[in-house]
XYZ file of C-alpha atoms in Angstrom:
257
model
C -0.022 9.495 14.017
C 1.684 10.967 11.097
C -1.702 12.284 9.997
C -2.672 13.917 13.252
C -1.155 17.365 12.575
C -3.665 18.349 9.930
C -6.517 17.375 12.521
C -4.905 19.460 15.040
C -4.557 22.391 12.677
C -8.136 22.218 11.975
C -8.725 22.295 15.502
C -6.704 25.337 16.031
C -8.618 26.980 13.178
C -11.956 26.090 14.898
C -10.562 27.318 18.253
C -9.998 30.918 16.550
C -13.369 30.967 14.724
C -15.237 29.943 17.869
C -13.345 31.909 20.509
C -12.606 28.648 22.195
C -8.908 29.432 23.390
C -8.534 26.636 25.691
C -9.410 24.144 22.847
C -7.008 26.150 20.566
C -4.126 25.961 23.019
C -4.193 22.096 23.618
C -4.576 21.518 19.973
C -1.436 23.646 19.342
C 0.301 21.740 22.226
C -0.009 18.306 20.300
C -0.010 19.757 16.568
C 3.419 18.495 15.747
C 5.223 16.996 18.774
C 4.141 13.498 18.159
C 4.577 13.244 14.297
C 7.000 10.430 13.798
C 7.978 11.664 10.401
C 9.450 14.892 11.547
C 13.189 15.319 11.956
C 14.322 16.824 15.245
C 15.156 20.124 13.845
C 11.771 20.517 11.969
C 9.801 19.503 15.149
C 11.667 22.089 17.220
C 10.908 24.928 14.687
C 7.188 23.810 14.529
C 6.888 23.555 18.294
C 8.509 27.180 18.706
C 5.885 28.556 16.069
C 2.989 27.066 18.034
C 4.525 28.019 21.462
C 3.781 31.620 20.473
C 0.199 30.880 19.685
C -0.252 29.049 22.907
C 1.310 31.773 25.042
C -1.168 34.267 23.651
C -4.108 32.345 24.835
C -2.909 32.840 28.567
C -3.767 29.157 29.536
C -0.689 28.466 31.866
C -1.143 24.663 31.847
C -1.121 24.412 28.206
C 1.869 26.740 27.935
C 3.874 24.716 30.380
C 3.131 21.509 28.599
C 4.410 22.946 25.361
C 7.541 24.337 27.050
C 8.404 20.800 28.509
C 7.800 19.317 25.134
C 9.997 21.840 23.503
C 12.895 21.429 26.210
C 12.753 17.600 25.706
C 13.168 18.036 22.073
C 16.111 20.565 22.728
C 17.625 17.930 25.089
C 17.710 15.315 22.379
C 19.493 17.854 20.140
C 22.213 18.593 22.778
C 20.696 22.147 23.228
C 20.241 22.117 27.028
C 22.680 22.853 29.985
C 23.376 19.075 30.206
C 22.466 15.802 28.823
C 20.318 15.008 31.820
C 18.497 18.191 32.153
C 16.000 20.324 30.350
C 17.379 23.562 31.625
C 18.753 26.372 29.621
C 18.893 29.985 29.555
C 14.972 30.505 29.105
C 13.577 27.284 31.054
C 14.082 25.930 34.438
C 12.626 22.510 35.486
C 12.670 23.492 39.198
C 10.724 26.722 38.498
C 8.363 24.813 36.181
C 7.585 22.299 38.700
C 7.183 24.770 41.382
C 4.581 26.813 39.342
C 2.639 23.648 38.294
C 2.601 22.648 41.885
C 1.330 25.873 42.995
C -1.671 25.707 40.372
C -2.058 22.053 41.173
C -1.492 21.217 37.627
C -1.140 17.282 38.372
C -1.093 16.266 34.793
C 1.633 18.493 34.102
C 3.852 17.265 36.943
C 3.361 13.788 35.747
C 4.565 14.869 32.396
C 7.584 16.428 33.763
C 8.316 13.138 35.329
C 7.825 11.116 32.131
C 10.019 13.645 30.237
C 12.742 13.354 32.672
C 12.308 9.270 32.797
C 12.864 9.480 28.948
C 15.982 11.462 29.266
C 17.510 9.314 31.565
C 16.592 6.377 29.343
C 18.315 8.105 26.398
C 21.437 8.340 28.484
C 21.285 4.897 30.037
C 20.867 6.129 33.549
C 18.404 3.394 34.270
C 18.203 3.655 38.123
C 17.365 7.438 37.833
C 14.844 6.742 35.036
C 13.167 4.063 37.181
C 12.848 6.582 40.078
C 11.299 9.175 37.472
C 8.773 6.580 36.340
C 7.706 5.798 39.943
C 7.235 9.282 40.393
C 5.226 9.760 37.217
C 3.022 6.799 38.418
C 1.708 8.947 41.202
C -0.020 11.165 38.759
C -1.312 8.354 36.336
C -5.007 9.037 37.275
C -4.478 12.699 36.225
C -3.304 11.541 32.766
C -5.923 9.055 32.026
C -6.905 9.647 28.156
C -3.762 11.609 27.417
C -1.336 10.783 24.720
C 1.605 10.877 27.256
C 0.689 7.488 28.620
C 1.873 5.864 25.342
C 5.461 7.159 25.828
C 5.262 6.319 29.382
C 4.502 2.702 28.519
C 7.512 2.743 26.117
C 9.879 4.454 28.415
C 8.853 2.232 31.594
C 9.421 -1.087 29.575
C 12.835 -0.292 27.922
C 14.121 1.270 31.294
C 13.291 -1.887 33.167
C 14.934 -3.980 30.392
C 18.013 -1.753 30.251
C 18.127 -2.047 34.299
C 17.917 -5.710 34.046
C 20.439 -6.331 31.375
C 23.172 -3.792 32.288
C 23.217 -3.580 36.080
C 24.513 -5.912 38.718
C 21.866 -6.999 41.352
C 18.762 -5.125 39.741
C 15.422 -5.604 41.372
C 14.632 -8.331 38.981
C 11.232 -9.471 40.187
C 9.909 -5.780 40.208
C 11.347 -4.910 36.831
C 10.072 -8.053 35.134
C 6.649 -7.403 36.621
C 6.655 -3.945 35.136
C 7.762 -5.209 31.691
C 5.101 -7.623 31.602
C 2.446 -5.068 32.443
C 3.742 -2.659 29.618
C 4.022 -5.363 27.082
C 0.254 -6.316 27.782
C -0.745 -2.787 27.109
C 1.308 -2.518 24.023
C -0.336 -5.666 22.567
C -3.729 -4.476 22.954
C -2.858 -1.117 21.221
C -0.993 -2.987 18.482
C -4.211 -5.073 17.889
C -6.166 -1.911 17.571
C -3.726 0.086 15.530
C -0.670 -1.883 14.102
C 0.658 1.038 12.237
C 1.568 2.974 15.324
C 2.385 0.019 17.694
C 3.142 -3.404 16.347
C 6.844 -2.566 15.865
C 7.133 -1.611 19.295
C 5.449 -4.755 20.448
C 7.763 -6.962 18.534
C 10.664 -4.844 20.085
C 9.563 -5.316 23.475
C 9.035 -8.999 22.815
C 12.559 -9.288 21.721
C 13.929 -7.684 24.783
C 11.711 -9.698 26.970
C 13.038 -12.909 25.215
C 16.504 -11.794 25.908
C 15.797 -11.012 29.591
C 14.194 -14.591 29.747
C 17.166 -16.140 28.018
C 15.296 -17.110 25.062
C 17.803 -15.752 22.665
C 16.840 -17.864 19.659
C 13.791 -15.940 19.064
C 15.449 -12.486 19.588
C 17.061 -11.785 16.232
C 13.869 -12.461 14.320
C 11.757 -10.192 16.491
C 14.464 -7.383 16.182
C 14.138 -7.771 12.527
C 10.511 -7.541 12.436
C 10.533 -4.252 14.734
C 13.078 -2.838 12.450
C 11.187 -3.631 9.297
C 7.945 -2.274 10.539
C 9.368 0.905 11.949
C 10.819 1.646 8.541
C 7.769 0.820 6.705
C 5.566 3.066 8.832
C 8.225 5.786 9.034
C 8.813 5.638 12.649
C 12.336 6.776 12.091
C 13.417 7.310 15.765
C 12.025 3.982 16.649
C 13.736 2.317 13.875
C 17.043 3.697 15.087
C 16.399 2.654 18.551
C 15.505 -1.029 17.530
C 18.737 -1.070 15.627
C 20.444 0.070 18.621
C 19.045 -2.566 20.903
C 19.656 -5.312 18.399
C 23.279 -4.243 18.092
C 23.651 -4.454 21.788
C 21.866 -7.816 22.018
C 24.365 -9.157 19.054
C 27.316 -7.702 21.052
C 26.359 -9.359 24.277
C 25.965 -12.695 22.703
C 29.156 -12.364 20.728
C 27.530 -12.534 17.238
C 30.202 -11.772 14.746
C 27.635 -10.844 12.152
C 24.143 -9.321 12.394
């Protein structure tokens, strides 16, 4: 995914040359937002630049998609009204949802719930996150073939693992079933593209082993996840893997990691 930006830029150029503004707009939406090597400030500035391009095409669906991506980035930087909201002076989740519902932009509604689930996961609000995941599930058919199904897989798995590990009396059977479903997907993706996905597979396997009380294998799996994320420059995933490993060591009273 670190190479995709240049291809989307070519798509934008082709859109201008051909007059295909729909194609141009959706290339601009995804041009930089999924680039793992960008820092949050760099991603934010690029997204702002391309948001102006998208707005000029007058494609409301692409514009709302780009705005949601931008607001999710702002949230991670602490630039929204609260840690659990994408709202600020220029964006309202409620108004965006209202407009997308009016236009029957089902993919966009699903994306909004995925963004909310990600925000809840970041803030360890696992119950709220799982509710948002279930809302996103209602729109999965509208999201088929879209890249957002990848973060949905990631968010779903780690929301369920966090819910199981950190809450009393969680719906264990439901959560473990969802974790196994998402791990099965990730294994298939990792076989096809280990650069993008193998580190996530190992991180999922580490958390699954912890949930199943197979603690003897966890440390090695966390280490594999951290090393691969670093090797392939998935900086945010590397940080998250370190965080989950640290929580595991703390839970299990390891003096050294």
